[in-house]
CSV table of C-alpha atoms in Angstrom, one decimal:
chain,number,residue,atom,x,y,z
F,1,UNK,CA,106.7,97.6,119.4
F,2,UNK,CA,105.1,97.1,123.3
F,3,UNK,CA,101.9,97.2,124.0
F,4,UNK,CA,101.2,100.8,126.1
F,5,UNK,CA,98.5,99.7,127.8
F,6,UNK,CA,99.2,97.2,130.6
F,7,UNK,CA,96.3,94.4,130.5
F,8,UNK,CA,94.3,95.8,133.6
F,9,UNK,CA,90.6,96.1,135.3
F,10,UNK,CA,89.3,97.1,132.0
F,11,UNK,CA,90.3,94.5,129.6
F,12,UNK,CA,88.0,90.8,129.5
F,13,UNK,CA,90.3,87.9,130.6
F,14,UNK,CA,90.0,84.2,130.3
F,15,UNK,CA,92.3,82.2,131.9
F,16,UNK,CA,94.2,82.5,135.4
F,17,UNK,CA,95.8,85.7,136.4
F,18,UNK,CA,99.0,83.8,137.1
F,19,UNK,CA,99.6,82.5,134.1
F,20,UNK,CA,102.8,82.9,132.2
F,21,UNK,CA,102.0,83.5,128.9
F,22,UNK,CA,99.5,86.3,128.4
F,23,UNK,CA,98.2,86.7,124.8
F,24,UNK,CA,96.5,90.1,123.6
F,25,UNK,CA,94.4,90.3,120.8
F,26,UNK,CA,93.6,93.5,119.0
F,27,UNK,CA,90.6,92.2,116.8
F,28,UNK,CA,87.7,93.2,114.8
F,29,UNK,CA,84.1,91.0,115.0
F,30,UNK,CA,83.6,91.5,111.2
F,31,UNK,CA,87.3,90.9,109.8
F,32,UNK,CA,87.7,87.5,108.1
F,33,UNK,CA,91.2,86.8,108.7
F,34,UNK,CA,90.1,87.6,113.2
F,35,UNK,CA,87.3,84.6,112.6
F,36,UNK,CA,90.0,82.2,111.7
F,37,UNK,CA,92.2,83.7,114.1
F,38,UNK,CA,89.1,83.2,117.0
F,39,UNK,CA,89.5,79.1,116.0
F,40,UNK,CA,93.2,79.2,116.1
F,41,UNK,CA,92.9,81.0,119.3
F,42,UNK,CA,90.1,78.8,121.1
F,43,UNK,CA,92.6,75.5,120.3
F,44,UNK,CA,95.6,77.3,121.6
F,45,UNK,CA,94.1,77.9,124.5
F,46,UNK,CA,93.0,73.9,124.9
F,47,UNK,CA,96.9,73.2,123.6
F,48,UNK,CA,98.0,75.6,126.8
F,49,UNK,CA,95.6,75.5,129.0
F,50,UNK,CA,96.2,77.0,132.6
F,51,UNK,CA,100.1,78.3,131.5
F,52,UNK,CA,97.9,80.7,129.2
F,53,UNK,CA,96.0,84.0,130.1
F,54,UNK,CA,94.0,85.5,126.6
F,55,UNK,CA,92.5,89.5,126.4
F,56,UNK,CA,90.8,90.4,123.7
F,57,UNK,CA,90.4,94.5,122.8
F,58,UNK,CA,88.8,96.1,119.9
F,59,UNK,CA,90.2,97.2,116.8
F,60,UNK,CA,86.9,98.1,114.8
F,61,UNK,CA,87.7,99.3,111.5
F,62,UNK,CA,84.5,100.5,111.3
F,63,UNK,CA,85.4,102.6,107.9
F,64,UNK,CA,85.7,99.1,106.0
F,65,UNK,CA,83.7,96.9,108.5
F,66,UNK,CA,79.9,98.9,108.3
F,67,UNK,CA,78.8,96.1,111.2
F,68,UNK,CA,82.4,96.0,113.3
F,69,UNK,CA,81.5,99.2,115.6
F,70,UNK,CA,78.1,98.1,116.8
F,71,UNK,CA,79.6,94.3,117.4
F,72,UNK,CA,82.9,95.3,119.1
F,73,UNK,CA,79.9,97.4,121.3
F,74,UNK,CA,77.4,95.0,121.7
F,75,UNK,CA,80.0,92.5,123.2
F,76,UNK,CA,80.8,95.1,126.0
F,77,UNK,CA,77.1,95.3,126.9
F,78,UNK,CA,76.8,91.9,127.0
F,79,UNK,CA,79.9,92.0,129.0
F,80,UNK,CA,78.4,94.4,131.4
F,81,UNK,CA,75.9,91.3,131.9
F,82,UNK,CA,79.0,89.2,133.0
F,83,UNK,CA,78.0,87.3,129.2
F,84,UNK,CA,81.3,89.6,127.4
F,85,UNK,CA,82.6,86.0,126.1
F,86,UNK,CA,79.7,84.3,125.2
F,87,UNK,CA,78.6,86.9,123.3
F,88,UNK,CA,82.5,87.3,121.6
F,89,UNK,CA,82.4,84.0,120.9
F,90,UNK,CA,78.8,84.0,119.0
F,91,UNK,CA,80.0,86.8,116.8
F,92,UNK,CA,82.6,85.1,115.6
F,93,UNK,CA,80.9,81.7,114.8
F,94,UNK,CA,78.1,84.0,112.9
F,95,UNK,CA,80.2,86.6,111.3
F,96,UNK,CA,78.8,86.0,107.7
F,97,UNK,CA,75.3,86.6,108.7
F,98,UNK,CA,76.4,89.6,111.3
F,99,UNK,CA,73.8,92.8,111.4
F,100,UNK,CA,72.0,94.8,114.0
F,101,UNK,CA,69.1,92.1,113.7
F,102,UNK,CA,71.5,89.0,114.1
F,103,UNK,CA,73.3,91.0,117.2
F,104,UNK,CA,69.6,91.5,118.6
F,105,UNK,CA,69.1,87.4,118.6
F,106,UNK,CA,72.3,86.3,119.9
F,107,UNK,CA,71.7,88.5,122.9
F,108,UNK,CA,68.4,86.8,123.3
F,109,UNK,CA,69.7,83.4,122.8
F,110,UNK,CA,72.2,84.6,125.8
F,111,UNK,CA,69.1,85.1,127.7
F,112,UNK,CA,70.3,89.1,128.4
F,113,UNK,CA,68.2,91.6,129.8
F,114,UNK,CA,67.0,92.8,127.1
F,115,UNK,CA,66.2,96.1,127.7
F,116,UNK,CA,69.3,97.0,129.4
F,117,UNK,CA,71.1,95.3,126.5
F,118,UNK,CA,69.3,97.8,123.8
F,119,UNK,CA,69.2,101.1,126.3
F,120,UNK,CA,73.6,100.4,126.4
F,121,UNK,CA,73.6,100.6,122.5
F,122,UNK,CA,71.2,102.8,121.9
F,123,UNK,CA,73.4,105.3,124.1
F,124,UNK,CA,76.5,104.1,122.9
F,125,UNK,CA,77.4,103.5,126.4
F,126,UNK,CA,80.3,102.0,125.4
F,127,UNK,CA,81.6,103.9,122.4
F,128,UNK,CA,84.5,105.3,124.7
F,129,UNK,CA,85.6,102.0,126.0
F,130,UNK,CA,85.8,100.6,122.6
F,131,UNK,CA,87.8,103.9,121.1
F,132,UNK,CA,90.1,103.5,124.7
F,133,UNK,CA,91.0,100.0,123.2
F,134,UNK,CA,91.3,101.0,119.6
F,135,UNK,CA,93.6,104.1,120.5
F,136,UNK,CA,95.6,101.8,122.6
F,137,UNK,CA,96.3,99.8,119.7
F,138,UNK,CA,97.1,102.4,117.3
F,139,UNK,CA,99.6,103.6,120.3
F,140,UNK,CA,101.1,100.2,120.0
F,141,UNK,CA,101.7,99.8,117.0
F,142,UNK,CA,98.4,97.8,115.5
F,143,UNK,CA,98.0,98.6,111.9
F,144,UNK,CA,95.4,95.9,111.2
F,145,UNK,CA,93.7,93.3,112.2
F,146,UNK,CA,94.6,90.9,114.3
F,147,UNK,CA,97.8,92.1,115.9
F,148,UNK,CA,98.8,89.7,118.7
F,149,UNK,CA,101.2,90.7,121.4
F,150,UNK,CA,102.9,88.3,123.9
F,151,UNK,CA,103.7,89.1,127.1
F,152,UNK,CA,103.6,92.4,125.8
F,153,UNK,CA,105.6,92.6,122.8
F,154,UNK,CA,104.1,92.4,119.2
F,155,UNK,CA,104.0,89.4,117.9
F,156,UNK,CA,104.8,89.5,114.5
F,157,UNK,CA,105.2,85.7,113.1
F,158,UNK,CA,102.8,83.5,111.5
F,159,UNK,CA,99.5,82.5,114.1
F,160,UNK,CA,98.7,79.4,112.5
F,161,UNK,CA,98.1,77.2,115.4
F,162,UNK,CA,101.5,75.5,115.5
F,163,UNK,CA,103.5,78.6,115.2
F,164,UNK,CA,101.8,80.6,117.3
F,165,UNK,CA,101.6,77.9,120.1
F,166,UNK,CA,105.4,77.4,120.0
F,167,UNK,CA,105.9,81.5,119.9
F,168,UNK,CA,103.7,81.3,123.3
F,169,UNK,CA,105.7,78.2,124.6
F,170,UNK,CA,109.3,80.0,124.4
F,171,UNK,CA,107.8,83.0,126.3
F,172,UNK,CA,107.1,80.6,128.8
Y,1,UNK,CA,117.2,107.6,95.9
Y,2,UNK,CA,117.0,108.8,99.8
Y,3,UNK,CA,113.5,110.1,101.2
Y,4,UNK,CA,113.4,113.8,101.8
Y,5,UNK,CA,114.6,114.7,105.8
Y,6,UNK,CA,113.2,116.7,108.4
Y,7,UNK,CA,113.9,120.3,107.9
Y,8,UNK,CA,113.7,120.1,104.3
Y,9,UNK,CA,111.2,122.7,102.5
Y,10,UNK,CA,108.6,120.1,100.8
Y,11,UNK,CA,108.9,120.6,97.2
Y,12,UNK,CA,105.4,122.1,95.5
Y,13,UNK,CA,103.0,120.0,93.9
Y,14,UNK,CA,99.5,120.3,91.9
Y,15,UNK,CA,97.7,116.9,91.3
Y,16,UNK,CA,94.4,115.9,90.4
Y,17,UNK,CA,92.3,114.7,93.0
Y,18,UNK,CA,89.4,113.7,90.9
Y,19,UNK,CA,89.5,113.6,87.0
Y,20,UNK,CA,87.9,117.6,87.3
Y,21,UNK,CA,90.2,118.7,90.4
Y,22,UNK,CA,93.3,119.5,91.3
Y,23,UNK,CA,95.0,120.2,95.0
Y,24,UNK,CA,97.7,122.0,95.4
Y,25,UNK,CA,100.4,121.7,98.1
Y,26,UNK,CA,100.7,125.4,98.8
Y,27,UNK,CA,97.0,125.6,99.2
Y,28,UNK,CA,97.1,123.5,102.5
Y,29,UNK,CA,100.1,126.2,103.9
Y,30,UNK,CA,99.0,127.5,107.1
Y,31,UNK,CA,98.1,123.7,109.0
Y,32,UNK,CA,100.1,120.8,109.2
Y,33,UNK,CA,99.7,118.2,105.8
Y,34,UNK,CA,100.7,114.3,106.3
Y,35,UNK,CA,101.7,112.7,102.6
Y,36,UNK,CA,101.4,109.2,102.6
Y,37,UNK,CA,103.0,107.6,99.7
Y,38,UNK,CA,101.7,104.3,98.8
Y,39,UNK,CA,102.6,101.9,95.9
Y,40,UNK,CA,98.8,101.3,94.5
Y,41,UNK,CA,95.0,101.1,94.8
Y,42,UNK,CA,93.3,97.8,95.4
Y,43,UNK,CA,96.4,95.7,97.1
Y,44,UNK,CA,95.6,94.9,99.5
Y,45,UNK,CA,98.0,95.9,102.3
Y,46,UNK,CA,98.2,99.5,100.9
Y,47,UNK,CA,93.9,99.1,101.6
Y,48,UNK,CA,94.7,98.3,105.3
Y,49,UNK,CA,97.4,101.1,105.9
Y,50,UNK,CA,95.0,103.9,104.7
Y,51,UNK,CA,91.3,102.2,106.0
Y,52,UNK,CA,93.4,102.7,109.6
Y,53,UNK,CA,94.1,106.8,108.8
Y,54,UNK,CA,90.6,106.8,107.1
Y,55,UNK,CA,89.3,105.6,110.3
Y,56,UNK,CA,91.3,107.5,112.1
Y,57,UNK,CA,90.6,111.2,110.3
Y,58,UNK,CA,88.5,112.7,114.1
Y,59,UNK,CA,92.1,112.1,115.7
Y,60,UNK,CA,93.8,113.8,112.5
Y,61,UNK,CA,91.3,116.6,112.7
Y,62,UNK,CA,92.4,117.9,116.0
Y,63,UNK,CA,95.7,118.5,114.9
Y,64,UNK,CA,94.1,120.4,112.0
Y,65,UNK,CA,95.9,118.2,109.3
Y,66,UNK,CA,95.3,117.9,106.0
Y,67,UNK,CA,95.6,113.9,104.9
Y,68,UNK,CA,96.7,113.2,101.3
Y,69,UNK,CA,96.9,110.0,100.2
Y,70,UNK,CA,99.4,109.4,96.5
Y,71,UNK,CA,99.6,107.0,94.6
Y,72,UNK,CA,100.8,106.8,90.2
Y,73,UNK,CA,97.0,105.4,89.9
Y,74,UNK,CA,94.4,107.7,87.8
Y,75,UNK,CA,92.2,109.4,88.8
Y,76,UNK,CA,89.1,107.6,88.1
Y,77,UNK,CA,91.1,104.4,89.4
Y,78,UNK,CA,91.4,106.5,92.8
Y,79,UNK,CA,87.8,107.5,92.8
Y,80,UNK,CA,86.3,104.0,92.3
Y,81,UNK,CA,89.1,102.8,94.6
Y,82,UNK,CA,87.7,105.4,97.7
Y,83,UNK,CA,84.0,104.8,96.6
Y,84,UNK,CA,84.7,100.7,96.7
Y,85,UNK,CA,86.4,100.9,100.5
Y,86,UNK,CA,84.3,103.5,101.8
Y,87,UNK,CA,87.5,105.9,102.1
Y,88,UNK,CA,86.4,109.9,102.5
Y,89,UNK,CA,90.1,111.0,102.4
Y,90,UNK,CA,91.6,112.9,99.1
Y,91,UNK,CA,93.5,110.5,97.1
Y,92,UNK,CA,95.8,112.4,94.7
Y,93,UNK,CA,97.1,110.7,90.8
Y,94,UNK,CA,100.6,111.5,90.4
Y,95,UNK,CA,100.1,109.8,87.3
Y,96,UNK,CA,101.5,112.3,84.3
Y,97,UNK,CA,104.1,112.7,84.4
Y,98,UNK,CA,103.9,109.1,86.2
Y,99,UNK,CA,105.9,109.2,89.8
Y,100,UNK,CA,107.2,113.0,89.0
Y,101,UNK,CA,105.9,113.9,92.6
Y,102,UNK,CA,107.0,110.6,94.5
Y,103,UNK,CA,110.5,111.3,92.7
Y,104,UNK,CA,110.6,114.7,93.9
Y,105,UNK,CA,110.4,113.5,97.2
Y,106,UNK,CA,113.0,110.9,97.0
Y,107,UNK,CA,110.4,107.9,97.1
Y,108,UNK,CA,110.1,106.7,93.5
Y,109,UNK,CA,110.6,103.0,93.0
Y,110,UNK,CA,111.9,103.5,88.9
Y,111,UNK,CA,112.4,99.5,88.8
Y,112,UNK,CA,108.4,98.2,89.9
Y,113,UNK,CA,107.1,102.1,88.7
Y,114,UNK,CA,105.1,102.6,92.0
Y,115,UNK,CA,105.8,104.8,94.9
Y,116,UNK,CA,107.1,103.4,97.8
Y,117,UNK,CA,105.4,103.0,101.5
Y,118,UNK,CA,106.7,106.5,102.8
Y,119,UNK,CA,104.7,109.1,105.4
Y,120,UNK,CA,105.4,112.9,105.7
Y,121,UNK,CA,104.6,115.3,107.9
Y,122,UNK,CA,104.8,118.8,107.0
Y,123,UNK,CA,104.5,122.1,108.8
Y,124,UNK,CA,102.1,124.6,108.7
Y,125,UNK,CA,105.2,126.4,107.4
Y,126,UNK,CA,105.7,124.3,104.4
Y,127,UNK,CA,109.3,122.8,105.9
Y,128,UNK,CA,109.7,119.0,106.5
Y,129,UNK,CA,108.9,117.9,109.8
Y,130,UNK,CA,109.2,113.9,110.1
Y,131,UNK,CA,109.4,111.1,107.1
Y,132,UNK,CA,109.7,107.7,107.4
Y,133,UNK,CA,109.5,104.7,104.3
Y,134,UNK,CA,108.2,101.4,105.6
Y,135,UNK,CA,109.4,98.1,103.9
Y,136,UNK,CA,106.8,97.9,100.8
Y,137,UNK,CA,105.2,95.6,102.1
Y,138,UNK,CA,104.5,96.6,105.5
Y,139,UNK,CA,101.9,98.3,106.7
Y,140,UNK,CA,103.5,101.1,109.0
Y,141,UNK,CA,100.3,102.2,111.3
Y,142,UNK,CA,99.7,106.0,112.2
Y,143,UNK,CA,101.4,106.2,115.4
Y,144,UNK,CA,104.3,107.8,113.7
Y,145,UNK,CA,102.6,110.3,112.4
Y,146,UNK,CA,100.6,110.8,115.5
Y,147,UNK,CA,103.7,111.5,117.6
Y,148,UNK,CA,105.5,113.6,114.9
Y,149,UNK,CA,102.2,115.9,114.8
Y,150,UNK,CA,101.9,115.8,118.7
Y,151,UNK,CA,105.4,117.1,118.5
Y,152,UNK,CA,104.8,120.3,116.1
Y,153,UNK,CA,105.7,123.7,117.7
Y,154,UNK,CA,102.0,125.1,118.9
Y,155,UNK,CA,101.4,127.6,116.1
Y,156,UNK,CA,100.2,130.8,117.0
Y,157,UNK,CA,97.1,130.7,115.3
């Protein structure tokens, strides 16, 4: 399977638009098996460094994951603070412990606007954005989470951080 | 044992839905009905494959589709599996006789006594549409059964 939707203007990107390798996530901020795939990821992308562009898109399984809908939006609204990865990246190193409260101090501890932070999710602001990313996964295949696809095409081997690096390092 | 084709008339069913209820396959005639076969509650790849169509049941609902979900588990099984994952779609027991149902459709495993991974989507009509059987351990996402019911003639209705 390809992915359907080409990484664009709307996905969040780390790493330099020139890069070879481009690695897509489909994730969810309260599955268990995406936290230890957010580690595996973060030393991947030290392993690769500049040869390696990352996007991350949402996958909430909101059905299973009560909390995974509000994170996945709360992200984007910090990301509409220019704080999307910062606020990605707390998620995942407080996933136990996630909840509306917990989402509330992490975007304080990020120093957001506050107000503007709780007016986006109070009016689901972006609801769409996250069901445009989670529709474009389920268009490309993604059955759970996560699904990795390099340089466009589903990855389906093992992403412990040796397989997946050498995976990334033949796309090259 | 092959899986039923397109074009095939889906054979009739009646299986309990709860331990009090039954559902009926001719009941749903009139709107398209995906069947998704799966070998078991609680493993957990079978608990990915339908959490994504349980998540998915708004999208489902504008094609007017009934979702059925069928396992050989009970019925109590089923309805502390659903209530345990948070799962609001109908999970039918084709559990006596065991697999009588998945066998009718070509998708009886007789050696592990579990239904294999298999999807069908049936007309409004009551004919076969699309079917596909995953490897048993895959988990086969909905985007099959999204294009097959993108790609049902526009009924009249």
């Amino acid at each position: 399977m390809s992915l359907t939707i080409p990484v664009g203007a709307d996905d969040h990107i780390q790493g330099p638009e020139t890069a070879p390798i481009t690695l897509v996530e489909y994730g969810d901020y309260q599955c268990p098996y995406c936290a230890n795939a957010y580690v595996i990821v973060k030393r991947v992308q030290h392993q690769l460094g500049p040869l390696l562009r990352f996007v991350f898109r949402n996958f909430p399984l909101s059905q299973v994951h009560p909390q995974a809908e509000l994170a996945a939006e709360a992200a984007e609204a910090a990301g509409a603070q220019s704080m999307f990865w910062e606020m990605h990246d707390a998620l995942y190193e407080n996933q136990p412990a996630l909840s509306p409260a917990l989402i509330g101090a992490l975007a304080q501890g990020l120093q957001l606007d506050m107000e503007r932070f709780e007016k986006d999710l109070a009016s689901r602001r972006f609801r769409e954005h996250v069901k445009r990313d989670f529709m474009g996964g389920v268009r490309s295949g993604v059955a759970g989470t996560p699904t990795f696809f390099i340089n466009g095409e589903r990855y389906e081997g093992s992403w412990d951080e040796p397989s997946l690096v050498n995976a990334l390092k033949a796309t090259a | 044992m092959d899986a039923l084709k397109a074009g095939t008339s889906a054979p009739e069913f009646s299986l309990p839905s709860t331990p009090d209820q039954r559902v009926a396959l001719s009941e749903l005639r009139g709107r398209p009905v995906v069947l998704i076969f799966y070998p078991a509650d609680w493993s957990p790849v079978c608990g990915d494959e339908l959490a994504l169509f349980n998540e998915l049941r708004d999208e489902f609902a504008k094609f007017d589709a009934s979702l059925l979900g069928i396992s050989v588990d009970g019925a109590w099984c089923h309805t502390a599996f659903a209530k345990d994952r948070g799962y609001h779609m109908t999970l039918l027991a084709d559990f006596e006789p065991k697999g009588e149902v998945a066998r009718q459709y070509g998708v009886y495993r007789s050696k592990e006594g579990v239904c294999e991974r298999a999807l069908f989507v049936i007309k409004p009509d009551g004919v076969i549409h699309w079917s596909h059987v995953s490897p048993i351990g895959v988990n086969p996402g909905v985007d099959g059964v999204l294009h097959a019911l993108e790609s049902l003639p526009r009924s009249a209705s």
